[in-house]
């Protein structure tokens, strides 16, 4: 029979190999679009995407401030906010089910639903009156199971809803997916760029990664 010590030795060795592999990952940055990721390939000192746009003389560059794709530097006041404080000041509240699973990992299930909230009203009157609440309340008056089907209302027509949902990530309220810009960008390109942004704030956020997959 294998002892506990004999069982733990290979596990610890695997953990050491994993940590070593993580430390050996080489992060590559592009000075033009300011992405930072291991799979970035450079050509003449800039990433292949920026190099190709430079050759084709495309103006403005897709991932540039001129094309409304520079989320800016987060002010120190916002950088100090806790997760709960960020939720309280957000004008859009994304509801999602995020779970912490074995190994300190996270997962989510279901859909992300975005609710608009009046931050000023909530800050001065708690709890809000039922007449002023945008929440749908269902009261079961008897023992029978009651249910009602609701039609999903897509939020893609609401400009600025992403920046309003994450004020600490978009401190200036710009660079939203649906805002007008000289060169349009699709959903996949938009979120991939933000997840690779050089300061890592989008990738490190506990909710944004799941929001990006389901918005």
PDB file of C-alpha atoms in Angstrom:
ATOM      1  CA  UNK A   1       0.000   0.000   0.000  1.00  0.00           C
ATOM      2  CA  UNK A   2       1.330   3.422  -0.957  1.00  0.00           C
ATOM      3  CA  UNK A   3       2.041   5.772   1.943  1.00  0.00           C
ATOM      4  CA  UNK A   4       0.837   9.362   2.047  1.00  0.00           C
ATOM      5  CA  UNK A   5       4.400  10.613   1.601  1.00  0.00           C
ATOM      6  CA  UNK A   6       4.961   8.401  -1.455  1.00  0.00           C
ATOM      7  CA  UNK A   7       1.698   9.655  -2.935  1.00  0.00           C
ATOM      8  CA  UNK A   8       2.511  13.341  -2.373  1.00  0.00           C
ATOM      9  CA  UNK A   9       6.000  13.279  -3.913  1.00  0.00           C
ATOM     10  CA  UNK A  10       4.882  12.924  -7.585  1.00  0.00           C
ATOM     11  CA  UNK A  11       2.083  15.436  -6.985  1.00  0.00           C
ATOM     12  CA  UNK A  12       4.566  17.995  -5.648  1.00  0.00           C
ATOM     13  CA  UNK A  13       6.921  17.338  -8.551  1.00  0.00           C
ATOM     14  CA  UNK A  14       4.095  17.935 -11.032  1.00  0.00           C
ATOM     15  CA  UNK A  15       3.227  21.178  -9.236  1.00  0.00           C
ATOM     16  CA  UNK A  16       6.849  22.321  -9.430  1.00  0.00           C
ATOM     17  CA  UNK A  17       6.981  21.518 -13.145  1.00  0.00           C
ATOM     18  CA  UNK A  18       3.781  23.489 -13.683  1.00  0.00           C
ATOM     19  CA  UNK A  19       5.107  26.546 -11.819  1.00  0.00           C
ATOM     20  CA  UNK A  20       8.375  26.334 -13.730  1.00  0.00           C
ATOM     21  CA  UNK A  21       6.514  26.171 -17.051  1.00  0.00           C
ATOM     22  CA  UNK A  22       4.496  29.253 -16.061  1.00  0.00           C
ATOM     23  CA  UNK A  23       7.668  31.145 -15.156  1.00  0.00           C
ATOM     24  CA  UNK A  24       9.241  30.260 -18.509  1.00  0.00           C
ATOM     25  CA  UNK A  25       6.348  31.729 -20.504  1.00  0.00           C
ATOM     26  CA  UNK A  26       7.704  34.595 -22.595  1.00  0.00           C
ATOM     27  CA  UNK A  27       5.370  37.551 -22.842  1.00  0.00           C
ATOM     28  CA  UNK A  28       5.670  39.654 -25.994  1.00  0.00           C
ATOM     29  CA  UNK A  29       4.468  43.266 -26.268  1.00  0.00           C
ATOM     30  CA  UNK A  30       3.627  45.439 -29.261  1.00  0.00           C
ATOM     31  CA  UNK A  31       4.499  49.133 -28.756  1.00  0.00           C
ATOM     32  CA  UNK A  32       1.956  50.212 -31.391  1.00  0.00           C
ATOM     33  CA  UNK A  33      -1.318  48.644 -30.211  1.00  0.00           C
ATOM     34  CA  UNK A  34      -0.024  47.916 -26.678  1.00  0.00           C
ATOM     35  CA  UNK A  35      -1.055  44.284 -26.438  1.00  0.00           C
ATOM     36  CA  UNK A  36       0.936  41.902 -24.252  1.00  0.00           C
ATOM     37  CA  UNK A  37       0.518  38.151 -24.760  1.00  0.00           C
ATOM     38  CA  UNK A  38       2.667  35.028 -25.283  1.00  0.00           C
ATOM     39  CA  UNK A  39       1.393  34.329 -28.817  1.00  0.00           C
ATOM     40  CA  UNK A  40       2.215  37.808 -30.195  1.00  0.00           C
ATOM     41  CA  UNK A  41       4.490  37.568 -33.239  1.00  0.00           C
ATOM     42  CA  UNK A  42       6.616  40.611 -34.034  1.00  0.00           C
ATOM     43  CA  UNK A  43       7.628  41.918 -37.444  1.00  0.00           C
ATOM     44  CA  UNK A  44      10.038  44.880 -37.527  1.00  0.00           C
ATOM     45  CA  UNK A  45       9.431  45.439 -33.822  1.00  0.00           C
ATOM     46  CA  UNK A  46       5.612  45.515 -33.988  1.00  0.00           C
ATOM     47  CA  UNK A  47       2.935  42.803 -34.083  1.00  0.00           C
ATOM     48  CA  UNK A  48       1.927  41.277 -37.417  1.00  0.00           C
ATOM     49  CA  UNK A  49      -1.487  42.993 -37.326  1.00  0.00           C
ATOM     50  CA  UNK A  50       0.036  46.465 -36.926  1.00  0.00           C
ATOM     51  CA  UNK A  51       2.751  45.644 -39.482  1.00  0.00           C
ATOM     52  CA  UNK A  52       0.142  44.628 -42.059  1.00  0.00           C
ATOM     53  CA  UNK A  53      -1.901  47.777 -41.439  1.00  0.00           C
ATOM     54  CA  UNK A  54       1.242  49.870 -41.776  1.00  0.00           C
ATOM     55  CA  UNK A  55       2.047  48.293 -45.138  1.00  0.00           C
ATOM     56  CA  UNK A  56      -1.480  48.912 -46.375  1.00  0.00           C
ATOM     57  CA  UNK A  57      -1.389  52.476 -45.001  1.00  0.00           C
ATOM     58  CA  UNK A  58      -4.684  52.037 -43.187  1.00  0.00           C
ATOM     59  CA  UNK A  59      -5.631  55.128 -41.214  1.00  0.00           C
ATOM     60  CA  UNK A  60      -6.561  55.182 -38.442  1.00  0.00           C
ATOM     61  CA  UNK A  61      -5.056  51.987 -37.111  1.00  0.00           C
ATOM     62  CA  UNK A  62      -7.672  49.524 -35.922  1.00  0.00           C
ATOM     63  CA  UNK A  63      -6.427  49.396 -32.323  1.00  0.00           C
ATOM     64  CA  UNK A  64      -5.558  53.039 -31.732  1.00  0.00           C
ATOM     65  CA  UNK A  65      -6.909  56.015 -29.822  1.00  0.00           C
ATOM     66  CA  UNK A  66      -7.945  57.575 -33.148  1.00  0.00           C
ATOM     67  CA  UNK A  67     -10.247  54.579 -33.676  1.00  0.00           C
ATOM     68  CA  UNK A  68     -11.639  54.797 -30.123  1.00  0.00           C
ATOM     69  CA  UNK A  69      -9.733  51.718 -28.949  1.00  0.00           C
ATOM     70  CA  UNK A  70      -7.618  53.172 -26.146  1.00  0.00           C
ATOM     71  CA  UNK A  71      -9.291  52.612 -22.743  1.00  0.00           C
ATOM     72  CA  UNK A  72      -6.737  54.905 -21.089  1.00  0.00           C
ATOM     73  CA  UNK A  73      -5.009  54.782 -17.721  1.00  0.00           C
ATOM     74  CA  UNK A  74      -7.131  53.933 -14.682  1.00  0.00           C
ATOM     75  CA  UNK A  75      -7.113  56.792 -12.116  1.00  0.00           C
ATOM     76  CA  UNK A  76      -5.785  55.787  -8.702  1.00  0.00           C
ATOM     77  CA  UNK A  77      -9.204  56.474  -7.121  1.00  0.00           C
ATOM     78  CA  UNK A  78     -10.855  53.803  -9.285  1.00  0.00           C
ATOM     79  CA  UNK A  79      -7.977  51.349  -9.013  1.00  0.00           C
ATOM     80  CA  UNK A  80      -8.494  51.172  -5.247  1.00  0.00           C
ATOM     81  CA  UNK A  81     -12.173  50.208  -5.441  1.00  0.00           C
ATOM     82  CA  UNK A  82     -13.142  46.744  -4.259  1.00  0.00           C
ATOM     83  CA  UNK A  83     -15.278  44.485  -6.437  1.00  0.00           C
ATOM     84  CA  UNK A  84     -18.385  45.416  -4.440  1.00  0.00           C
ATOM     85  CA  UNK A  85     -17.649  49.151  -4.694  1.00  0.00           C
ATOM     86  CA  UNK A  86     -17.262  48.846  -8.472  1.00  0.00           C
ATOM     87  CA  UNK A  87     -20.682  47.192  -8.678  1.00  0.00           C
ATOM     88  CA  UNK A  88     -22.268  49.947  -6.572  1.00  0.00           C
ATOM     89  CA  UNK A  89     -21.061  52.773  -8.849  1.00  0.00           C
ATOM     90  CA  UNK A  90     -21.778  50.959 -12.137  1.00  0.00           C
ATOM     91  CA  UNK A  91     -24.730  52.284 -14.151  1.00  0.00           C
ATOM     92  CA  UNK A  92     -25.309  48.865 -15.706  1.00  0.00           C
ATOM     93  CA  UNK A  93     -25.408  45.811 -13.455  1.00  0.00           C
ATOM     94  CA  UNK A  94     -24.505  42.547 -15.223  1.00  0.00           C
ATOM     95  CA  UNK A  95     -26.001  39.549 -13.440  1.00  0.00           C
ATOM     96  CA  UNK A  96     -24.052  36.311 -13.872  1.00  0.00           C
ATOM     97  CA  UNK A  97     -23.479  33.114 -11.923  1.00  0.00           C
ATOM     98  CA  UNK A  98     -19.744  32.725 -11.171  1.00  0.00           C
ATOM     99  CA  UNK A  99     -18.504  29.863  -9.007  1.00  0.00           C
ATOM    100  CA  UNK A 100     -15.165  29.108  -7.379  1.00  0.00           C
ATOM    101  CA  UNK A 101     -14.251  25.489  -8.040  1.00  0.00           C
ATOM    102  CA  UNK A 102     -11.485  23.154  -6.878  1.00  0.00           C
ATOM    103  CA  UNK A 103      -7.973  24.440  -7.490  1.00  0.00           C
ATOM    104  CA  UNK A 104      -8.900  28.127  -6.976  1.00  0.00           C
ATOM    105  CA  UNK A 105     -10.371  28.256 -10.450  1.00  0.00           C
ATOM    106  CA  UNK A 106     -13.616  29.956 -11.485  1.00  0.00           C
ATOM    107  CA  UNK A 107     -16.446  29.009 -13.818  1.00  0.00           C
ATOM    108  CA  UNK A 108     -19.807  30.473 -14.772  1.00  0.00           C
ATOM    109  CA  UNK A 109     -23.142  29.075 -15.931  1.00  0.00           C
ATOM    110  CA  UNK A 110     -26.225  30.449 -17.648  1.00  0.00           C
ATOM    111  CA  UNK A 111     -26.529  33.757 -19.463  1.00  0.00           C
ATOM    112  CA  UNK A 112     -25.364  37.239 -18.550  1.00  0.00           C
ATOM    113  CA  UNK A 113     -28.275  39.640 -18.039  1.00  0.00           C
ATOM    114  CA  UNK A 114     -27.674  43.406 -17.906  1.00  0.00           C
ATOM    115  CA  UNK A 115     -29.878  45.664 -15.784  1.00  0.00           C
ATOM    116  CA  UNK A 116     -29.727  49.441 -15.933  1.00  0.00           C
ATOM    117  CA  UNK A 117     -29.631  51.086 -12.524  1.00  0.00           C
ATOM    118  CA  UNK A 118     -29.974  54.660 -11.328  1.00  0.00           C
ATOM    119  CA  UNK A 119     -26.841  55.047  -9.200  1.00  0.00           C
ATOM    120  CA  UNK A 120     -27.898  58.407  -7.729  1.00  0.00           C
ATOM    121  CA  UNK A 121     -31.307  57.110  -6.662  1.00  0.00           C
ATOM    122  CA  UNK A 122     -29.872  54.008  -5.028  1.00  0.00           C
ATOM    123  CA  UNK A 123     -27.271  56.085  -3.214  1.00  0.00           C
ATOM    124  CA  UNK A 124     -29.891  58.325  -1.566  1.00  0.00           C
ATOM    125  CA  UNK A 125     -32.920  56.047  -1.058  1.00  0.00           C
ATOM    126  CA  UNK A 126     -32.615  52.478   0.214  1.00  0.00           C
ATOM    127  CA  UNK A 127     -34.558  50.335  -0.270  1.00  0.00           C
ATOM    128  CA  UNK A 128     -36.187  51.743  -3.404  1.00  0.00           C
ATOM    129  CA  UNK A 129     -39.970  51.823  -3.634  1.00  0.00           C
ATOM    130  CA  UNK A 130     -41.704  49.044  -5.533  1.00  0.00           C
ATOM    131  CA  UNK A 131     -43.239  51.612  -7.893  1.00  0.00           C
ATOM    132  CA  UNK A 132     -39.761  52.853  -8.859  1.00  0.00           C
ATOM    133  CA  UNK A 133     -38.133  49.447  -9.154  1.00  0.00           C
ATOM    134  CA  UNK A 134     -37.406  48.025 -12.628  1.00  0.00           C
ATOM    135  CA  UNK A 135     -37.361  44.503 -11.188  1.00  0.00           C
ATOM    136  CA  UNK A 136     -40.199  42.176 -12.175  1.00  0.00           C
ATOM    137  CA  UNK A 137     -41.814  40.827  -8.988  1.00  0.00           C
ATOM    138  CA  UNK A 138     -43.795  37.585  -9.126  1.00  0.00           C
ATOM    139  CA  UNK A 139     -45.987  36.692  -6.133  1.00  0.00           C
ATOM    140  CA  UNK A 140     -47.322  33.141  -5.848  1.00  0.00           C
ATOM    141  CA  UNK A 141     -50.819  33.378  -4.345  1.00  0.00           C
ATOM    142  CA  UNK A 142     -51.592  29.665  -4.138  1.00  0.00           C
ATOM    143  CA  UNK A 143     -49.837  26.331  -3.889  1.00  0.00           C
ATOM    144  CA  UNK A 144     -49.737  25.730  -7.652  1.00  0.00           C
ATOM    145  CA  UNK A 145     -46.498  26.096  -9.544  1.00  0.00           C
ATOM    146  CA  UNK A 146     -46.556  29.420 -11.410  1.00  0.00           C
ATOM    147  CA  UNK A 147     -44.310  30.261 -14.347  1.00  0.00           C
ATOM    148  CA  UNK A 148     -44.201  32.777 -17.163  1.00  0.00           C
ATOM    149  CA  UNK A 149     -42.060  32.925 -20.286  1.00  0.00           C
ATOM    150  CA  UNK A 150     -40.381  36.261 -21.036  1.00  0.00           C
ATOM    151  CA  UNK A 151     -38.988  37.353 -24.347  1.00  0.00           C
ATOM    152  CA  UNK A 152     -35.270  38.157 -24.132  1.00  0.00           C
ATOM    153  CA  UNK A 153     -34.484  41.777 -24.979  1.00  0.00           C
ATOM    154  CA  UNK A 154     -31.024  42.091 -26.472  1.00  0.00           C
ATOM    155  CA  UNK A 155     -28.928  44.983 -25.149  1.00  0.00           C
ATOM    156  CA  UNK A 156     -26.795  45.394 -28.270  1.00  0.00           C
ATOM    157  CA  UNK A 157     -28.836  48.460 -29.270  1.00  0.00           C
ATOM    158  CA  UNK A 158     -27.884  50.281 -26.066  1.00  0.00           C
ATOM    159  CA  UNK A 159     -24.704  52.296 -26.731  1.00  0.00           C
ATOM    160  CA  UNK A 160     -22.159  52.392 -23.951  1.00  0.00           C
ATOM    161  CA  UNK A 161     -23.567  49.523 -21.900  1.00  0.00           C
ATOM    162  CA  UNK A 162     -20.175  47.769 -21.599  1.00  0.00           C
ATOM    163  CA  UNK A 163     -18.326  50.828 -20.294  1.00  0.00           C
ATOM    164  CA  UNK A 164     -21.226  51.577 -17.924  1.00  0.00           C
ATOM    165  CA  UNK A 165     -21.049  48.024 -16.538  1.00  0.00           C
ATOM    166  CA  UNK A 166     -17.314  48.255 -15.789  1.00  0.00           C
ATOM    167  CA  UNK A 167     -16.439  51.849 -14.804  1.00  0.00           C
ATOM    168  CA  UNK A 168     -13.070  50.822 -13.322  1.00  0.00           C
ATOM    169  CA  UNK A 169     -12.016  49.211 -16.616  1.00  0.00           C
ATOM    170  CA  UNK A 170     -13.367  52.037 -18.804  1.00  0.00           C
ATOM    171  CA  UNK A 171     -12.705  55.075 -16.562  1.00  0.00           C
ATOM    172  CA  UNK A 172     -13.545  57.634 -19.264  1.00  0.00           C
ATOM    173  CA  UNK A 173     -16.684  55.913 -20.585  1.00  0.00           C
ATOM    174  CA  UNK A 174     -15.205  55.495 -24.054  1.00  0.00           C
ATOM    175  CA  UNK A 175     -14.038  52.582 -26.204  1.00  0.00           C
ATOM    176  CA  UNK A 176     -17.385  50.761 -26.049  1.00  0.00           C
ATOM    177  CA  UNK A 177     -18.056  48.035 -28.620  1.00  0.00           C
ATOM    178  CA  UNK A 178     -21.134  49.694 -30.131  1.00  0.00           C
ATOM    179  CA  UNK A 179     -19.968  53.295 -30.216  1.00  0.00           C
ATOM    180  CA  UNK A 180     -19.363  55.063 -33.524  1.00  0.00           C
ATOM    181  CA  UNK A 181     -15.772  54.863 -34.771  1.00  0.00           C
ATOM    182  CA  UNK A 182     -13.982  55.527 -38.102  1.00  0.00           C
ATOM    183  CA  UNK A 183     -13.284  51.819 -38.588  1.00  0.00           C
ATOM    184  CA  UNK A 184     -15.777  49.338 -37.229  1.00  0.00           C
ATOM    185  CA  UNK A 185     -14.555  46.403 -35.155  1.00  0.00           C
ATOM    186  CA  UNK A 186     -16.343  43.106 -34.645  1.00  0.00           C
ATOM    187  CA  UNK A 187     -17.226  41.428 -31.358  1.00  0.00           C
ATOM    188  CA  UNK A 188     -14.377  38.898 -31.425  1.00  0.00           C
ATOM    189  CA  UNK A 189     -11.632  41.404 -32.313  1.00  0.00           C
ATOM    190  CA  UNK A 190     -12.870  43.841 -29.673  1.00  0.00           C
ATOM    191  CA  UNK A 191     -12.823  41.464 -26.715  1.00  0.00           C
ATOM    192  CA  UNK A 192      -9.634  39.676 -27.779  1.00  0.00           C
ATOM    193  CA  UNK A 193      -7.816  43.008 -27.882  1.00  0.00           C
ATOM    194  CA  UNK A 194      -9.018  44.024 -24.430  1.00  0.00           C
ATOM    195  CA  UNK A 195      -8.134  40.644 -22.915  1.00  0.00           C
ATOM    196  CA  UNK A 196      -4.580  41.101 -24.260  1.00  0.00           C
ATOM    197  CA  UNK A 197      -4.283  44.779 -23.234  1.00  0.00           C
ATOM    198  CA  UNK A 198      -0.835  45.462 -21.796  1.00  0.00           C
ATOM    199  CA  UNK A 199      -1.787  46.322 -18.197  1.00  0.00           C
ATOM    200  CA  UNK A 200      -3.800  43.096 -17.815  1.00  0.00           C
ATOM    201  CA  UNK A 201      -6.753  44.746 -16.097  1.00  0.00           C
ATOM    202  CA  UNK A 202      -9.385  43.188 -18.370  1.00  0.00           C
ATOM    203  CA  UNK A 203      -7.928  39.674 -18.141  1.00  0.00           C
ATOM    204  CA  UNK A 204      -7.527  39.904 -14.352  1.00  0.00           C
ATOM    205  CA  UNK A 205     -11.038  41.181 -13.657  1.00  0.00           C
ATOM    206  CA  UNK A 206     -13.133  38.497 -11.962  1.00  0.00           C
ATOM    207  CA  UNK A 207     -16.272  39.211 -14.040  1.00  0.00           C
ATOM    208  CA  UNK A 208     -15.218  40.755 -17.356  1.00  0.00           C
ATOM    209  CA  UNK A 209     -13.918  37.498 -18.906  1.00  0.00           C
ATOM    210  CA  UNK A 210     -17.325  35.831 -18.453  1.00  0.00           C
ATOM    211  CA  UNK A 211     -19.140  38.963 -19.586  1.00  0.00           C
ATOM    212  CA  UNK A 212     -17.070  38.935 -22.790  1.00  0.00           C
ATOM    213  CA  UNK A 213     -17.999  35.328 -23.573  1.00  0.00           C
ATOM    214  CA  UNK A 214     -21.725  35.947 -23.119  1.00  0.00           C
ATOM    215  CA  UNK A 215     -22.451  39.493 -24.325  1.00  0.00           C
TER     216      UNK A 215
END
